[in-house]
C-alpha positions as a printed NumPy array, in Angstrom:
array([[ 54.969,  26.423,   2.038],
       [ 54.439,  23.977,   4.566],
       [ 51.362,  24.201,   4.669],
       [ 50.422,  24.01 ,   0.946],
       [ 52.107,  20.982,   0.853],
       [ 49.943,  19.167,   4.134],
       [ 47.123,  20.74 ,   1.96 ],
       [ 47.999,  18.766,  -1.089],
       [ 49.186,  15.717,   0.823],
       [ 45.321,  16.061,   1.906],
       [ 43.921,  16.736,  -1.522],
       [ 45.823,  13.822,  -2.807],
       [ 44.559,  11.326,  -0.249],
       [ 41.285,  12.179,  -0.686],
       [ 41.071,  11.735,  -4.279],
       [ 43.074,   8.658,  -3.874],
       [ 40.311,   7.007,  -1.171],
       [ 37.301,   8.002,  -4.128],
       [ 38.57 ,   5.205,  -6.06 ],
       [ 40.736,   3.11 ,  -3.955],
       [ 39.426,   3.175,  -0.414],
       [ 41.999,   1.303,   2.31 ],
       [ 38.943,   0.787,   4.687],
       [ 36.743,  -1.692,   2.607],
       [ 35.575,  -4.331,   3.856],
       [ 32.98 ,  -7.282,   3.815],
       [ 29.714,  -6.606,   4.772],
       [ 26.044,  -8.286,   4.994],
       [ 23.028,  -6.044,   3.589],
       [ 19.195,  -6.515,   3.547],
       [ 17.273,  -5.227,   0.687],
       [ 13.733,  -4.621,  -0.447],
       [ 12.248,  -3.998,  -3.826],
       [  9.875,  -2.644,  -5.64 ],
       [  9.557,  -4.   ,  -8.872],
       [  7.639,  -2.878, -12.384],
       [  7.493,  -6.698, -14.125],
       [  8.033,  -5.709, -17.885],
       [  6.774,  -8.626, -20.187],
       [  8.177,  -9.03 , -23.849],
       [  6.118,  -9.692, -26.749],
       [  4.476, -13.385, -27.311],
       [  6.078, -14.503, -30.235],
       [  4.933, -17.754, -31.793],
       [  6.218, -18.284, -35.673],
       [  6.66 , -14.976, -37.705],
       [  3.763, -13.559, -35.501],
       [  4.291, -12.037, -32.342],
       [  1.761,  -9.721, -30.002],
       [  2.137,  -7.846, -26.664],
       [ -0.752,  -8.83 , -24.802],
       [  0.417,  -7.976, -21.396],
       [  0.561,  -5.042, -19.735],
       [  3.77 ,  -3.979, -17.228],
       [  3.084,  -5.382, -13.75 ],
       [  3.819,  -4.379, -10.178],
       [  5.496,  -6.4  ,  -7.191],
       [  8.074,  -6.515,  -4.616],
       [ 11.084,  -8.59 ,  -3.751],
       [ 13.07 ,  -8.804,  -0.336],
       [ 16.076, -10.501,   0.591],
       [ 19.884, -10.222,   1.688],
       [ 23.367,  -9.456,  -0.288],
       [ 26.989,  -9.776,   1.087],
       [ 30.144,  -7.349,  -0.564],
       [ 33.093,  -8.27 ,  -0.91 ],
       [ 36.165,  -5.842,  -2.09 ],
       [ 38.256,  -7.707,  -4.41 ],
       [ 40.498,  -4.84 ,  -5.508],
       [ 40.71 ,  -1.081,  -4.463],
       [ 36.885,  -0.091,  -4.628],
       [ 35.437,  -3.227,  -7.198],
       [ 33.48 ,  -5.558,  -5.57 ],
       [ 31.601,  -8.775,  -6.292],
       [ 28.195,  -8.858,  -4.332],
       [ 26.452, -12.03 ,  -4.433],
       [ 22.282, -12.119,  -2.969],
       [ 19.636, -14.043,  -2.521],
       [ 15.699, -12.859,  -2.507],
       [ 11.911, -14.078,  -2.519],
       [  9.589, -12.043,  -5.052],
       [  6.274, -11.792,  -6.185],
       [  5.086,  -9.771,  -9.478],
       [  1.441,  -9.798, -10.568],
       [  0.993,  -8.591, -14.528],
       [ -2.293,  -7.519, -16.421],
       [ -3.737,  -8.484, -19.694],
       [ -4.282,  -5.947, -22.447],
       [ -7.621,  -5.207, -23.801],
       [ -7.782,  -8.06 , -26.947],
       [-10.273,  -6.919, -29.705],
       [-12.135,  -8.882, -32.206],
       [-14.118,  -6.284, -34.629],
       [-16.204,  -3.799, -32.144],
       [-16.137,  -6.711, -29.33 ],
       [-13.341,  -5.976, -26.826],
       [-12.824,  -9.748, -25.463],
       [-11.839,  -8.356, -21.577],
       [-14.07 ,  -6.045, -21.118],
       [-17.181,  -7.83 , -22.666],
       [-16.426, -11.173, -21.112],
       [-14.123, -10.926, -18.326],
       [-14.133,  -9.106, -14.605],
       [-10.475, -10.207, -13.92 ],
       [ -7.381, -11.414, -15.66 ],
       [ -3.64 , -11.462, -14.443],
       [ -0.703, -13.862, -14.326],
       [  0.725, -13.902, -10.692],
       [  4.022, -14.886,  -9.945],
       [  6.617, -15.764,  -6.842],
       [  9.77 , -17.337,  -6.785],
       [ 13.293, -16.984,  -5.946],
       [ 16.341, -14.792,  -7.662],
       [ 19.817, -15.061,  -6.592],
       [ 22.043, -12.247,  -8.602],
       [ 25.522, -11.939,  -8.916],
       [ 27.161,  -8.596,  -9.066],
       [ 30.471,  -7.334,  -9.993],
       [ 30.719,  -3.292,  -9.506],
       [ 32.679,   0.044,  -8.552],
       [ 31.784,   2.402,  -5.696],
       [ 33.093,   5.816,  -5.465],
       [ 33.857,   6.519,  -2.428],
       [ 32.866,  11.005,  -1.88 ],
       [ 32.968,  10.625,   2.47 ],
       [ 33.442,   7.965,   4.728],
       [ 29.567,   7.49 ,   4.901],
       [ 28.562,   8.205,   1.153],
       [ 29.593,   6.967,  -1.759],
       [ 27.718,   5.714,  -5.296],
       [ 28.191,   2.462,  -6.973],
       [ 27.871,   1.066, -10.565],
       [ 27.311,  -2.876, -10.869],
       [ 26.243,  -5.277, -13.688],
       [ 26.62 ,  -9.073, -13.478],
       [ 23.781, -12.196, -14.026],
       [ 21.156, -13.552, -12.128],
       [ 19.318, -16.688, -11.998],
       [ 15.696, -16.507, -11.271],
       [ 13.871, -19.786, -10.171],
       [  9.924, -19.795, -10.248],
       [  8.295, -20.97 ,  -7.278],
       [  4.402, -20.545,  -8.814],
       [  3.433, -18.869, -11.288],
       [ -0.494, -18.688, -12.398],
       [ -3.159, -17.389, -14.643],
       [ -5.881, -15.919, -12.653],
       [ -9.325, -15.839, -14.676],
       [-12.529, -14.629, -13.258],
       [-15.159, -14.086, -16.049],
       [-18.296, -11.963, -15.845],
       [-21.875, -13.566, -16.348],
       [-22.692, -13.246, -20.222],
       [-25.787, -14.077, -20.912],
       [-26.612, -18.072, -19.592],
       [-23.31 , -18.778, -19.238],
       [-22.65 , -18.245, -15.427],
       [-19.307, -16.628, -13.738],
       [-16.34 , -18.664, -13.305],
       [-13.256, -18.474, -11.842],
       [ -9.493, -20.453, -12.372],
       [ -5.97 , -20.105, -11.372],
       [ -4.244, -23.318, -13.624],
       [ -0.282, -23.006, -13.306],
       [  1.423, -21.6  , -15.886],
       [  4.211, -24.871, -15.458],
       [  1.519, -27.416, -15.516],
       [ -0.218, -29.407, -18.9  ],
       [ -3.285, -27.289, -18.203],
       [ -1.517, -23.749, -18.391],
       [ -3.872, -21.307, -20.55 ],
       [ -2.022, -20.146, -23.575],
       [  1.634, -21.629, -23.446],
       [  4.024, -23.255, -20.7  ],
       [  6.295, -21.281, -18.886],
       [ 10.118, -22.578, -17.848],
       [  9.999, -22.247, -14.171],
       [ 14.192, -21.046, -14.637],
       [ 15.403, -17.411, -15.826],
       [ 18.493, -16.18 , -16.567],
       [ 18.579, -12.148, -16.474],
       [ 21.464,  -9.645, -17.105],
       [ 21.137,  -7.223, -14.155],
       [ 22.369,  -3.871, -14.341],
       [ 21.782,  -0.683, -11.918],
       [ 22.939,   2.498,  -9.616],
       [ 22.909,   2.37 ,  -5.539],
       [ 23.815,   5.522,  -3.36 ],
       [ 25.093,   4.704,  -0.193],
       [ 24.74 ,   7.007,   2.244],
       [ 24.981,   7.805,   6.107],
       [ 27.228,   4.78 ,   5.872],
       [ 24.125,   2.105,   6.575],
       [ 21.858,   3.379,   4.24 ],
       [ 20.794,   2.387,   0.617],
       [ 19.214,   3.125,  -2.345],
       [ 19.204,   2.162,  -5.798],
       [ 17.54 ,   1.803,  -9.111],
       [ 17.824,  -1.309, -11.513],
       [ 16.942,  -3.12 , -14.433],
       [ 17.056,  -6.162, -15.525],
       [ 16.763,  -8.159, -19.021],
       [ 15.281, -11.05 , -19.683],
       [ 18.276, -13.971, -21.113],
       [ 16.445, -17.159, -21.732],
       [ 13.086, -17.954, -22.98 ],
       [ 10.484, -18.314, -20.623],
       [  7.918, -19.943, -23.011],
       [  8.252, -23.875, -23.392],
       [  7.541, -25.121, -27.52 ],
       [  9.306, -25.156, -30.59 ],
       [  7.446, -22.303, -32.287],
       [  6.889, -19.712, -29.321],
       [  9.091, -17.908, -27.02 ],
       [  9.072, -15.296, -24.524],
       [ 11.025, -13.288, -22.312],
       [ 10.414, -11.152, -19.193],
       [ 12.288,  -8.004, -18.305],
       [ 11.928,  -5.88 , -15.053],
       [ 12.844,  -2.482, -13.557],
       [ 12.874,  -1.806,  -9.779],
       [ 13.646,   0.61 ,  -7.337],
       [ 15.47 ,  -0.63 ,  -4.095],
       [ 15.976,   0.768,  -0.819],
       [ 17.878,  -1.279,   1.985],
       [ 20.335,  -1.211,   4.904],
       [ 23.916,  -2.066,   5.422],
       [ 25.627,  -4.121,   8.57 ],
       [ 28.39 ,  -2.555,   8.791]])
């Protein structure tokens, strides 16, 4: 009988320190991303078109938890990015416009994101455990710019630009240099310093600068990082 009830005693504990761990505490982390940049559609009146394809890039920076109450936590961060997106193929008739008349074409990117996140870990073993989170996050452009190399057509000879996308010469529309995202995502903790995790995030304000057009960005990343602690 004794021994049933240490056995339960156990049991108990254990299921108690899944969702209300006594041993958390505050801790610095170091994360690196790799992010898929996933542009809206360009919307300018009633008309709107997707002319850019998904991207690739990669952020890298730091977070610090902090347990508020049994296992939530806020987890504010900091990080540097940079995300390079594609064109689509644009068609007029039979001519396709990028392939005809152009040999490169991308919008490159790098700036600064600091998120905010409020979220639950479940704590399985002392050194794994898997955590929800959601929260905002404020994204500040450091550059952002159209790259444009065209081929040689004809007499007209190959050029090449790269005009900022936040300047008065920005090809197609000016960009807002500030974001705000909603951030949501998984991590897996595990071997007690080790992380892993896979995010999204949606795109709050409107990136494009003009009455008639807007524009937002969204992204999806996969994370890996380690844990002071």
């Amino acid at each position: 009988m004794l021994t049933a009830i240490a056995m339960a005693s156990t049991f108990a504990g254990s299921a108690q320190t899944v969702v209300n761990n006594p041993g958390n505490t505050s801790y610095f982390g170091f994360r690196a991303s790799l992010d898929v940049p996933c542009p809206g559609d360009v919307k300018v009146g009633d008309f709107k078109s997707d002319i850019y394809k998904n991207g690739i890039g990669f952020s890298a920076g730091f977070i610090y938890n902090i347990p508020v109450v049994a296992n939530f936590y806020i987890e504010p961060g900091v990080s540097y990015y940079y995300n390079a997106t594609g064109f689509k193929d644009v068609k007029i008739g039979d001519i396709n416009i990028k392939e005809e008349a152009m040999e490169h074409a991308s919008v490159r990117q790098m700036g600064l994101r600091v998120p905010v996140m409020f979220g639950y870990h479940f704590d399985f073993t002392p050194d794994v455990n898997l955590a929800i989170f959601t929260g905002p996050e404020l994204e500040v452009g450091l550059s952002s710019d159209t790259y444009l190399t065209s081929k040689s057509v004809g007499a007209l000879p190959k050029f090449h630009t790269a005009p900022s996308n936040y300047g008065d010469h920005a090809i197609g529309f000016k960009r807002n240099r500030v974001d705000c995202s909603w951030k949501f995502g998984v991590g897996f903790n595990f071997v007690k310093n080790y992380y892993v995790g896979i995010e999204g995030a949606v795109g709050l304000a409107d990136r494009a600068k003009g009455d008639n057009i807007s524009f937002h960005e969204n992204r999806v990343g996969v994370t890996l990082g380690y844990n002071f602690k």
